[in-house]
Coordinates of C-alpha atoms in Angstrom, one line a residue:
M44 CA -7.7 32.2 19.4
N45 CA -4.3 31.0 20.5
G46 CA -2.0 29.1 18.1
A47 CA -3.2 25.7 19.1
E48 CA -6.9 26.7 18.6
R49 CA -6.0 28.3 15.3
I50 CA -4.4 25.0 14.2
C51 CA -7.5 23.0 15.1
A52 CA -9.9 25.5 13.5
T53 CA -7.9 25.4 10.3
L54 CA -7.9 21.6 10.2
V55 CA -11.7 21.7 10.6
D56 CA -11.9 24.2 7.7
L57 CA -9.9 21.9 5.6
G58 CA -12.3 19.0 6.2
T59 CA -10.3 17.1 8.8
T60 CA -12.2 14.8 11.1
V61 CA -9.5 12.6 12.7
V62 CA -6.0 13.5 14.0
F63 CA -3.6 10.6 14.7
G64 CA -0.7 10.9 17.2
L65 CA 0.4 10.8 20.8
P66 CA 0.2 13.6 23.5
G67 CA 3.4 14.6 25.1
S68 CA 4.9 17.3 27.3
Q69 CA 5.6 19.6 24.4
N70 CA 2.1 19.5 22.8
V71 CA -0.3 19.4 25.8
V72 CA -1.6 22.8 24.7
L73 CA -2.4 21.4 21.3
Y74 CA -4.2 18.4 22.8
E75 CA -6.3 20.6 25.0
S76 CA -7.4 22.5 21.9
L77 CA -8.1 19.2 20.1
R78 CA -10.3 18.1 23.1
R79 CA -12.5 21.2 22.6
S80 CA -12.4 21.3 18.8
G81 CA -14.7 18.4 17.9
L82 CA -11.9 16.7 16.0
R83 CA -11.4 13.0 16.9
S84 CA -8.0 12.3 18.5
V85 CA -6.7 8.7 18.0
T86 CA -3.8 7.8 20.2
A87 CA -1.7 4.9 18.9
S88 CA 0.8 2.7 20.6
D89 CA 3.6 4.9 19.3
E90 CA 4.2 7.6 16.7
G91 CA 5.2 5.1 14.0
A92 CA 1.8 3.3 14.3
A93 CA 0.0 6.7 14.3
A94 CA 1.8 7.6 11.1
F95 CA 0.8 4.2 9.6
M96 CA -2.8 4.9 10.7
A97 CA -2.7 8.3 8.9
G98 CA -1.4 6.6 5.8
G99 CA -4.1 4.0 5.9
Y100 CA -6.7 6.7 6.4
A101 CA -5.3 8.7 3.4
R102 CA -5.2 5.7 1.0
A103 CA -8.6 4.4 2.0
S104 CA -10.3 7.8 1.6
G105 CA -8.1 9.6 -1.0
Q106 CA -8.0 12.5 1.5
V107 CA -5.2 13.9 3.6
G108 CA -4.3 12.0 6.7
V109 CA -3.3 14.2 9.6
L110 CA -0.5 13.2 12.0
T111 CA 1.0 15.1 15.0
T112 CA 4.1 14.1 16.8
I113 CA 6.2 15.7 19.6
P114 CA 9.7 16.8 18.5
G115 CA 12.7 14.6 19.0
P116 CA 11.9 11.0 19.8
G117 CA 8.3 11.1 18.7
F118 CA 9.4 12.7 15.4
L119 CA 11.9 9.9 14.8
Y120 CA 9.5 7.1 15.6
A121 CA 7.3 8.2 12.7
L122 CA 10.0 8.1 10.0
P123 CA 9.5 4.5 8.6
A124 CA 5.8 5.3 8.1
I125 CA 6.6 8.6 6.5
A126 CA 8.9 6.9 4.1
E127 CA 6.1 4.3 3.4
A128 CA 3.6 7.1 2.8
R129 CA 6.0 8.7 0.3
D130 CA 6.5 5.5 -1.6
D131 CA 2.7 4.7 -1.4
S132 CA 1.8 8.2 -2.7
A133 CA -0.3 8.8 0.5
P134 CA -1.1 12.5 1.3
L135 CA -0.2 13.3 4.9
L136 CA 0.0 16.5 6.8
W137 CA 2.6 16.0 9.5
L138 CA 2.5 18.5 12.3
T139 CA 5.4 18.6 14.7
L140 CA 7.0 21.2 17.0
R141 CA 10.4 22.8 17.0
Q142 CA 12.1 23.3 20.4
P143 CA 13.2 26.9 21.1
P144 CA 17.0 27.5 20.9
D145 CA 18.9 27.8 24.1
S146 CA 22.5 28.4 25.1
Q147 CA 23.3 24.9 26.4
A148 CA 25.6 22.7 24.4
F149 CA 23.2 19.7 24.8
P150 CA 19.6 20.9 24.5
L151 CA 16.7 18.7 25.4
Q152 CA 15.3 16.6 22.5
R153 CA 16.7 19.0 19.9
I154 CA 17.7 17.6 16.5
D155 CA 17.7 18.9 12.9
Q156 CA 14.3 17.6 12.0
V157 CA 14.2 19.2 8.6
G158 CA 17.6 17.7 7.8
V159 CA 16.4 14.3 8.8
A160 CA 13.0 14.4 7.0
R161 CA 13.9 16.4 3.8
S162 CA 14.4 13.3 1.6
L163 CA 11.2 11.6 2.9
V164 CA 8.7 14.4 2.4
K165 CA 7.5 16.5 -0.5
H166 CA 8.0 19.8 1.3
C167 CA 9.1 21.2 4.7
H168 CA 7.7 24.3 6.3
F169 CA 8.6 26.1 9.5
V170 CA 6.0 28.5 11.1
A171 CA 7.7 31.2 13.3
R172 CA 4.8 33.7 13.4
P173 CA 1.3 33.0 14.7
E174 CA -0.4 34.8 11.8
D175 CA 1.2 32.4 9.3
L176 CA -0.4 29.3 10.9
A177 CA -3.5 29.1 8.7
P178 CA -1.9 30.1 5.4
V179 CA 0.9 27.6 5.8
L180 CA -1.5 24.8 6.8
H181 CA -3.6 25.5 3.7
L182 CA -0.5 25.5 1.5
A183 CA 0.8 22.3 3.0
W184 CA -2.6 20.6 2.5
R185 CA -2.6 21.5 -1.2
Q186 CA 1.0 20.3 -1.6
A187 CA 0.2 17.0 0.0
M188 CA -2.6 16.5 -2.6
S189 CA -1.1 18.0 -5.7
G190 CA 0.9 16.2 -8.3
E191 CA 2.0 12.9 -6.8
P192 CA 0.4 12.9 -3.4
G193 CA 2.7 12.5 -0.4
P194 CA 3.6 13.7 3.1
V195 CA 4.4 17.3 3.9
L196 CA 6.1 18.4 7.1
V197 CA 5.0 21.5 9.1
E198 CA 7.3 22.4 12.0
I199 CA 5.7 24.9 14.4
D200 CA 7.6 27.0 17.0
T201 CA 6.4 25.5 20.3
A202 CA 5.9 29.0 21.8
L203 CA 3.2 29.7 19.2
L204 CA 0.7 27.2 20.7
A205 CA -0.1 29.6 23.6
R206 CA 0.3 32.9 21.8
D207 CA -2.6 34.8 20.2
A208 CA -3.0 33.8 16.5
P209 CA -5.0 36.2 14.4
L210 CA -6.8 34.8 11.3
S211 CA -4.8 35.7 8.1
E212 CA -6.1 35.7 4.6
V213 CA -5.6 32.3 2.9
P214 CA -4.7 32.4 -0.8
A215 CA -7.3 30.9 -3.1
D216 CA -6.6 27.4 -4.5
E217 CA -5.7 27.8 -8.2
T218 CA -6.4 24.6 -10.0
D219 CA -5.0 24.1 -13.5
V220 CA -7.0 21.4 -15.5
P221 CA -5.1 20.5 -18.7
G222 CA -7.3 19.8 -21.7
L223 CA -7.4 16.8 -23.9
T224 CA -5.0 17.8 -26.8
P225 CA -5.9 17.2 -30.4
E226 CA -2.7 15.1 -30.8
L227 CA -3.6 12.8 -28.0
L228 CA -7.3 12.5 -29.0
D229 CA -6.2 11.5 -32.5
R230 CA -3.8 8.9 -31.1
L231 CA -6.7 7.4 -29.0
R232 CA -9.1 7.4 -32.0
R233 CA -6.6 5.6 -34.2
A234 CA -6.0 2.8 -31.7
R235 CA -7.5 -0.5 -32.7
R236 CA -6.2 -2.9 -30.0
P237 CA -5.3 -0.7 -27.0
L238 CA -4.5 -1.9 -23.5
L239 CA -5.2 0.2 -20.5
W240 CA -3.0 0.3 -17.3
V241 CA -4.2 1.9 -14.1
G242 CA -2.4 2.6 -10.8
Q243 CA -3.2 4.3 -7.6
G244 CA -3.4 7.7 -9.3
A245 CA -6.6 6.4 -11.0
Q246 CA -8.4 5.3 -7.8
G247 CA -10.4 8.6 -7.6
A248 CA -11.7 8.1 -11.1
S249 CA -13.0 4.5 -10.6
N250 CA -16.7 5.0 -11.5
A251 CA -16.1 7.2 -14.6
L252 CA -13.1 5.1 -15.7
R253 CA -15.2 1.9 -15.6
A254 CA -17.8 3.5 -17.8
F255 CA -15.1 4.6 -20.2
V256 CA -13.6 1.1 -20.3
H257 CA -17.0 -0.5 -21.2
R258 CA -17.7 2.2 -23.8
W259 CA -14.3 1.9 -25.5
R260 CA -14.2 -1.9 -24.9
V261 CA -10.6 -2.3 -23.7
P262 CA -8.8 -4.8 -21.4
V263 CA -7.5 -3.3 -18.2
F264 CA -4.3 -4.2 -16.3
S265 CA -3.4 -2.6 -13.0
T266 CA -0.5 -2.3 -10.6
C267 CA -1.1 -3.7 -7.1
S268 CA -1.9 -0.1 -5.9
G269 CA -4.4 0.2 -8.7
R270 CA -6.3 -2.9 -7.9
G271 CA -10.0 -2.2 -7.6
V272 CA -10.1 0.8 -9.9
V273 CA -11.8 -1.6 -12.2
P274 CA -13.0 -4.4 -9.8
D275 CA -11.5 -7.8 -10.2
D276 CA -14.9 -9.3 -11.2
D277 CA -15.4 -6.8 -14.0
P278 CA -15.3 -8.6 -17.4
H279 CA -12.6 -6.1 -18.6
A280 CA -10.3 -6.5 -15.6
I281 CA -7.1 -8.6 -16.2
V282 CA -5.6 -9.3 -12.8
A283 CA -1.8 -9.9 -12.9
D284 CA 0.6 -9.1 -10.0
F285 CA 3.9 -8.0 -11.4
S286 CA 5.8 -8.5 -8.2
F287 CA 6.1 -12.2 -9.2
G288 CA 7.5 -11.5 -12.7
V289 CA 5.9 -10.9 -16.1
P290 CA 4.0 -13.9 -17.4
A291 CA 4.6 -14.8 -21.1
W292 CA 0.9 -14.2 -22.0
V293 CA 1.2 -10.6 -20.7
G294 CA 4.2 -10.1 -23.0
R295 CA 2.2 -11.5 -26.0
A296 CA -0.7 -9.2 -25.2
I297 CA 1.6 -6.1 -25.1
E298 CA 3.2 -7.2 -28.4
S299 CA -0.2 -7.5 -30.1
A300 CA -1.4 -4.1 -28.8
D301 CA -1.0 -0.9 -30.8
L302 CA -1.4 1.5 -27.8
L303 CA -0.7 1.3 -24.1
L304 CA -2.6 3.9 -22.2
V305 CA -1.3 4.3 -18.7
L306 CA -3.2 6.3 -16.1
G307 CA -1.8 7.2 -12.7
C308 CA 1.0 4.5 -12.6
K309 CA 4.5 5.1 -11.2
F310 CA 5.8 1.6 -12.3
T311 CA 8.0 1.2 -9.3
H312 CA 9.9 -2.0 -8.5
N313 CA 6.9 -4.0 -7.4
G314 CA 4.7 -2.5 -10.1
S315 CA 7.0 -3.5 -13.0
A316 CA 8.6 -6.7 -11.9
G317 CA 11.8 -4.8 -11.0
G318 CA 11.8 -3.1 -14.5
R319 CA 11.3 -6.4 -16.4
L320 CA 7.9 -5.3 -17.7
H321 CA 8.6 -4.2 -21.3
L322 CA 6.4 -1.3 -22.4
P323 CA 7.6 -0.1 -25.9
I324 CA 8.0 3.7 -26.0
D325 CA 6.4 4.0 -29.4
K326 CA 3.1 2.5 -28.0
L327 CA 3.2 4.2 -24.6
V328 CA 0.9 7.1 -23.7
R329 CA 1.0 8.2 -20.0
V330 CA -1.3 10.5 -18.0
D331 CA -0.2 11.4 -14.5
A332 CA -0.6 14.4 -12.2
S333 CA 3.1 14.4 -11.5
A334 CA 5.7 15.6 -14.0
E335 CA 8.4 13.7 -12.0
V336 CA 6.4 10.5 -12.4
L337 CA 6.0 11.0 -16.1
A338 CA 9.8 11.5 -16.5
A339 CA 10.7 8.4 -14.5
N340 CA 11.3 4.7 -15.4
Y341 CA 9.1 4.4 -18.5
P342 CA 9.4 7.4 -20.9
A343 CA 6.4 7.6 -23.2
Q344 CA 5.9 8.7 -26.7
F345 CA 3.3 11.1 -25.3
G346 CA 2.8 12.3 -21.8
L347 CA 0.1 14.4 -20.4
R348 CA 0.3 16.0 -16.9
A349 CA -3.2 15.7 -15.6
R350 CA -5.3 14.0 -12.9
T351 CA -6.9 10.8 -14.2
E352 CA -10.3 12.2 -13.1
D353 CA -9.9 15.3 -15.3
F354 CA -8.5 13.2 -18.2
I355 CA -11.5 10.7 -18.1
A356 CA -14.0 13.6 -17.8
S357 CA -12.5 15.1 -21.0
V358 CA -12.3 11.9 -22.9
M359 CA -15.9 10.9 -22.0
T360 CA -17.2 14.0 -23.9
T361 CA -15.7 12.7 -27.1
D362 CA -16.6 9.7 -29.3
L363 CA -13.7 7.3 -29.6
G364 CA -15.8 4.5 -31.1
V365 CA -15.2 0.9 -30.1
T366 CA -11.9 -1.0 -30.3
E367 CA -11.4 -4.2 -32.3
W368 CA -11.2 -6.2 -29.1
T369 CA -14.0 -8.8 -29.0
P370 CA -15.6 -9.8 -25.8
S371 CA -14.3 -13.4 -26.3
E372 CA -10.7 -12.1 -26.7
I373 CA -10.9 -10.1 -23.5
A374 CA -12.5 -13.1 -21.8
K375 CA -9.6 -15.2 -23.0
L376 CA -7.1 -12.8 -21.4
R377 CA -9.1 -13.0 -18.2
D378 CA -9.0 -16.8 -18.3
L379 CA -5.2 -16.7 -18.7
S380 CA -4.9 -14.4 -15.6
V381 CA -7.2 -16.8 -13.6
Q382 CA -5.0 -19.8 -14.7
E383 CA -1.9 -17.9 -13.7
R384 CA -3.1 -17.3 -10.2
A385 CA -4.8 -20.6 -9.7
G386 CA -1.6 -22.5 -8.9
P387 CA 0.2 -22.2 -5.6
L388 CA 3.3 -20.1 -5.1
E389 CA 6.6 -21.9 -4.9
H390 CA 6.8 -23.5 -1.4
E391 CA 3.4 -22.2 -0.5
P392 CA 2.5 -23.1 3.1
T393 CA -0.5 -25.4 3.9
I394 CA -3.4 -24.1 5.9
I395 CA -4.5 -26.3 8.8
A396 CA -8.2 -26.5 8.1
P397 CA -10.3 -29.4 6.9
D398 CA -12.3 -27.5 4.3
T399 CA -9.8 -24.8 3.1
S400 CA -6.4 -26.6 3.1
D401 CA -5.1 -24.5 0.2
T402 CA -4.8 -20.8 0.3
H403 CA -6.9 -20.2 -2.8
S404 CA -9.9 -21.9 -1.2
L405 CA -9.5 -19.8 1.9
F406 CA -9.7 -16.5 0.0
D407 CA -12.6 -17.8 -2.0
A408 CA -14.4 -18.6 1.3
M409 CA -13.4 -15.1 2.6
A410 CA -14.9 -13.4 -0.5
G411 CA -18.1 -15.3 0.0
A412 CA -18.4 -14.4 3.6
L413 CA -17.4 -10.8 3.6
G414 CA -19.6 -9.4 0.8
H415 CA -18.8 -6.6 -1.7
D416 CA -17.6 -3.4 0.1
V417 CA -14.4 -4.7 1.5
V418 CA -11.0 -3.0 2.2
Y419 CA -8.0 -5.3 2.7
T420 CA -4.7 -4.2 4.2
T421 CA -1.5 -6.2 4.4
D422 CA 1.8 -5.9 6.1
A423 CA 5.2 -6.9 4.8
G424 CA 5.9 -10.6 4.6
L425 CA 4.8 -13.9 3.0
H426 CA 1.2 -13.3 3.8
Q427 CA 1.3 -10.2 1.5
S428 CA 2.3 -12.4 -1.4
L429 CA -0.6 -14.7 -0.7
V430 CA -3.1 -11.9 -0.4
R431 CA -2.0 -10.2 -3.6
R432 CA -2.3 -13.5 -5.5
Y433 CA -5.6 -14.7 -4.2
V434 CA -7.7 -11.9 -2.8
H435 CA -10.9 -10.7 -4.5
V436 CA -10.7 -6.9 -4.8
T437 CA -14.3 -5.6 -5.4
G438 CA -13.9 -1.8 -5.4
A439 CA -11.7 1.3 -5.5
R440 CA -9.1 1.5 -2.7
G441 CA -9.9 -2.1 -1.8
L442 CA -6.4 -3.3 -1.4
L443 CA -3.8 -1.3 0.7
C444 CA -0.4 -2.9 0.6
P445 CA 3.0 -1.3 1.3
S446 CA 4.6 -0.7 -2.1
D447 CA 8.3 -0.5 -2.3
F448 CA 9.5 0.6 1.1
Q449 CA 7.9 -2.5 2.6
S450 CA 8.3 -1.5 6.3
M451 CA 6.8 -4.0 8.7
G452 CA 4.1 -2.3 10.9
F453 CA 1.6 -1.0 8.3
G454 CA -1.0 -3.8 8.2
L455 CA -2.9 -3.4 11.5
P456 CA -2.5 0.4 12.0
G457 CA -3.2 1.0 8.4
A458 CA -6.4 -1.0 8.7
I459 CA -7.4 1.1 11.8
G460 CA -7.0 4.3 9.7
A461 CA -8.9 2.7 6.8
A462 CA -11.8 1.7 9.1
L463 CA -12.1 5.2 10.5
A464 CA -12.0 6.7 7.0
R465 CA -14.6 4.3 5.7
P466 CA -16.9 3.1 8.5
A467 CA -19.5 1.6 6.1
A468 CA -16.9 -0.8 4.6
T469 CA -15.8 -4.1 6.0
V470 CA -12.1 -3.6 6.7
V471 CA -9.8 -6.7 7.0
A472 CA -6.2 -6.5 8.2
C473 CA -4.3 -9.5 6.8
V474 CA -1.1 -9.8 8.8
G475 CA 1.6 -12.4 9.5
D476 CA 2.2 -13.4 13.1
G477 CA 5.6 -11.6 13.1
A478 CA 3.9 -8.4 11.9
L479 CA 1.1 -8.7 14.5
M480 CA 3.7 -9.0 17.3
L481 CA 5.3 -5.8 16.1
S482 CA 1.9 -4.0 16.2
L483 CA 0.3 -5.9 19.1
G484 CA -0.3 -2.7 21.2
D485 CA -2.6 -1.5 18.5
L486 CA -5.0 -4.3 19.0
L487 CA -5.6 -2.4 22.2
T488 CA -5.9 0.8 20.3
A489 CA -8.6 -0.7 18.0
A490 CA -10.5 -2.1 21.0
R491 CA -10.3 1.2 22.9
E492 CA -11.4 3.2 19.9
G493 CA -14.3 0.9 19.2
V494 CA -13.1 0.2 15.6
D495 CA -15.1 -2.2 13.5
L496 CA -12.3 -4.4 12.2
I497 CA -11.4 -8.0 11.3
V498 CA -7.8 -9.0 11.9
I499 CA -6.7 -12.2 10.2
V500 CA -3.4 -13.5 11.5
F501 CA -1.5 -16.0 9.4
N502 CA 0.3 -18.0 12.0
D503 CA 3.3 -20.2 11.0
G504 CA 5.3 -19.5 14.2
A505 CA 8.1 -17.7 12.3
Y506 CA 9.1 -14.9 10.1
G507 CA 7.9 -17.1 7.2
L508 CA 9.3 -15.3 4.2
I509 CA 12.8 -15.0 5.6
R510 CA 12.6 -18.6 6.9
R511 CA 11.7 -19.8 3.5
Q512 CA 14.7 -17.9 2.0
Q513 CA 17.0 -19.4 4.5
L514 CA 15.9 -23.0 4.0
T515 CA 15.9 -22.8 0.1
T516 CA 19.3 -21.1 0.1
F517 CA 21.2 -22.7 2.9
G518 CA 19.1 -25.6 4.2
H519 CA 19.0 -24.1 7.7
E520 CA 16.9 -21.5 9.5
H521 CA 18.2 -19.1 12.1
A522 CA 16.7 -16.4 14.3
T523 CA 13.3 -16.6 12.6
T524 CA 11.3 -18.7 15.1
L525 CA 8.6 -16.8 17.1
L526 CA 7.1 -17.5 20.5
N527 CA 3.5 -16.6 19.8
P528 CA 0.8 -16.2 22.5
D529 CA -2.3 -18.3 22.6
F530 CA -4.4 -16.1 20.3
A531 CA -7.7 -17.2 21.8
I532 CA -6.6 -16.1 25.3
L533 CA -5.1 -12.9 23.8
A534 CA -8.4 -12.0 22.2
Q535 CA -10.2 -12.7 25.5
A536 CA -7.8 -10.5 27.4
I537 CA -8.3 -7.7 24.9
G538 CA -12.1 -8.2 24.8
C539 CA -12.5 -9.0 21.2
G540 CA -14.0 -11.9 19.3
Y541 CA -11.9 -14.9 18.4
F542 CA -12.4 -17.3 15.5
S543 CA -10.2 -20.1 14.3
V544 CA -10.4 -21.8 10.9
A545 CA -8.8 -25.0 12.3
N546 CA -12.2 -26.9 12.5
D547 CA -14.4 -25.3 9.8
G548 CA -12.8 -22.4 7.9
T549 CA -15.9 -21.3 6.0
A550 CA -18.1 -21.3 9.1
A551 CA -15.4 -19.4 11.1
L552 CA -15.2 -16.7 8.4
R553 CA -18.9 -16.3 8.1
A554 CA -19.2 -16.0 11.9
A555 CA -16.5 -13.4 12.0
A556 CA -18.2 -11.5 9.1
A557 CA -21.6 -11.6 10.9
S558 CA -20.1 -10.1 14.1
R559 CA -19.2 -6.5 14.9
G560 CA -16.4 -4.7 16.6
L561 CA -12.8 -6.0 16.8
R562 CA -12.5 -9.6 15.7
L563 CA -9.3 -11.8 15.5
V564 CA -9.3 -14.7 13.1
E565 CA -6.4 -17.2 13.4
V566 CA -5.2 -19.1 10.3
E567 CA -2.5 -21.6 11.1
F568 CA 0.1 -22.6 8.5
S569 CA 2.3 -25.6 8.3
S570 CA 5.5 -25.8 6.2
P571 CA 5.1 -27.6 2.9
T572 CA 6.8 -31.0 2.4
L573 CA 8.6 -29.7 -0.7
L574 CA 10.3 -26.9 1.4
R575 CA 11.6 -29.5 3.8
R576 CA 12.9 -31.6 0.9
T577 CA 14.6 -28.6 -0.6
A578 CA 16.2 -27.8 2.7
F579 CA 17.5 -31.4 3.0
R580 CA 19.0 -31.2 -0.5
R581 CA 20.8 -27.9 0.4
V582 CA 22.3 -29.5 3.6
A583 CA 23.3 -32.6 1.6
Q584 CA 25.0 -30.4 -1.0
E585 CA 26.8 -28.4 1.7
N586 CA 28.1 -31.7 3.2
V587 CA 29.3 -32.9 -0.1
V588 CA 31.1 -29.7 -0.8
R589 CA 32.8 -29.8 2.6
R590 CA 34.0 -33.4 2.2
V591 CA 34.8 -33.9 -1.5
P592 CA 38.2 -32.5 -2.6
T593 CA 38.1 -29.5 -4.8
P594 CA 39.6 -31.2 -7.9
A595 CA 37.0 -33.9 -7.7
L596 CA 34.2 -31.3 -7.4
Q597 CA 35.5 -29.5 -10.5
W598 CA 35.6 -32.8 -12.4
L599 CA 32.0 -33.6 -11.3
K600 CA 30.8 -30.1 -12.5
R601 CA 32.4 -30.6 -15.9
M602 CA 30.8 -34.0 -16.2
L603 CA 27.4 -32.6 -15.3
R604 CA 27.7 -29.7 -17.8
S605 CA 28.7 -32.2 -20.6

């Protein structure tokens, strides 16, 4: 085999089925080998979208997503999605090439790629010898999956693609499975009113963890990335999204608990309300595959470095008894979480639809139409806040949101990757109109690849979240208005189904769910009256400040304070 063929054969050995990327002048040899390898090559609109697809594939499947880019410009296009994958703990194998050195002062497309990527990836490798291709790819694959999953960069000397590449011995995978220590087991047995917290690191243990939760009888909170580990409709699931703050009832539940068992949670900004979530160290027990995660943000009285799957397997062989939580107490916590999410967000937009004018009703209708095995993706924007608040997550890896990097561009490409990873599931991309305009070329990608996918575009004709911030802060909006296409004509041009909720939202969602292939559902928003009133008050205040002399303003402020 030549080097390109050896790369493809190694990817097949590792279980890869799909490679995301774009062909270019530097990697035509690799793409010829991909053509003959049996691997599926998915060409995105650009390398950033390809990297987002690989991230969506990884998060939906729990397996490594594979990305290939040309060096230089293609490499740089991928960077936002690589940063997103690192924050989202998505395992990626990123294959790129390194241009050979030459004597010119200004070489073609040559940059210090390792220097650029080092802070965004777990590890960087450079392959200079063809016999090292298979061993390095195996190593990078393990590194992407081990500890906290994330992206690993492998640079390959461009000349190796066409050179003979003998098969070298690949080191065996040595897996260390930590045991359940007597100290930790004793701590779990003594707990009477524990609370369980799950994050993305627990997604692979969903079935076993759910059995453990029911046997131990414990309420379960989750971060956004942990939604679906215990499905939202499970009687032990307490749904609270900590990107909106920490509700008082959650604080009271933590105060009344005698143990907080945390499995696979990083507690990043969005998972901890910016650090406002208070988890007392003397109650905190953390289990995570990453030593770095265990040492960050929330130090615990006891920390165990282990995968959640291994921890749950060990604990299920022991008898912990049953906690003192009663079913009625857990049901009361669930009721509080339902009440918390029943009301609208501040300045929540209104849906233009006769039967689903509030967003909550729309998502209830969506849940009824789509069934059980559903994967939702979002992009960055106001629509993400609405999805996180109202969506029904029915299974593991059922909600894929950008976490803390929040780069626009993930929603649609991530959904394409998820649909390829889980073809039996119903995959729904929930995107704002601004996010869709950014990823519009990948509607064509989805159509060309025959992806079975529902795309719901929330259309308010603006960058809605930023517009809302401008109006509530200054009373004016600026540079946030969009010129959107007619989405019905756009769908016709692409060759996909089109559905609008404007006349009958429930019927439109059911019709979209009953169809196959690529489907575009348009949900039109209008600005709430309260937002317009708030903007008017801000403008009035600004005019008063400009016209009233400073001494008079100071006197007025003193009078108001008194």
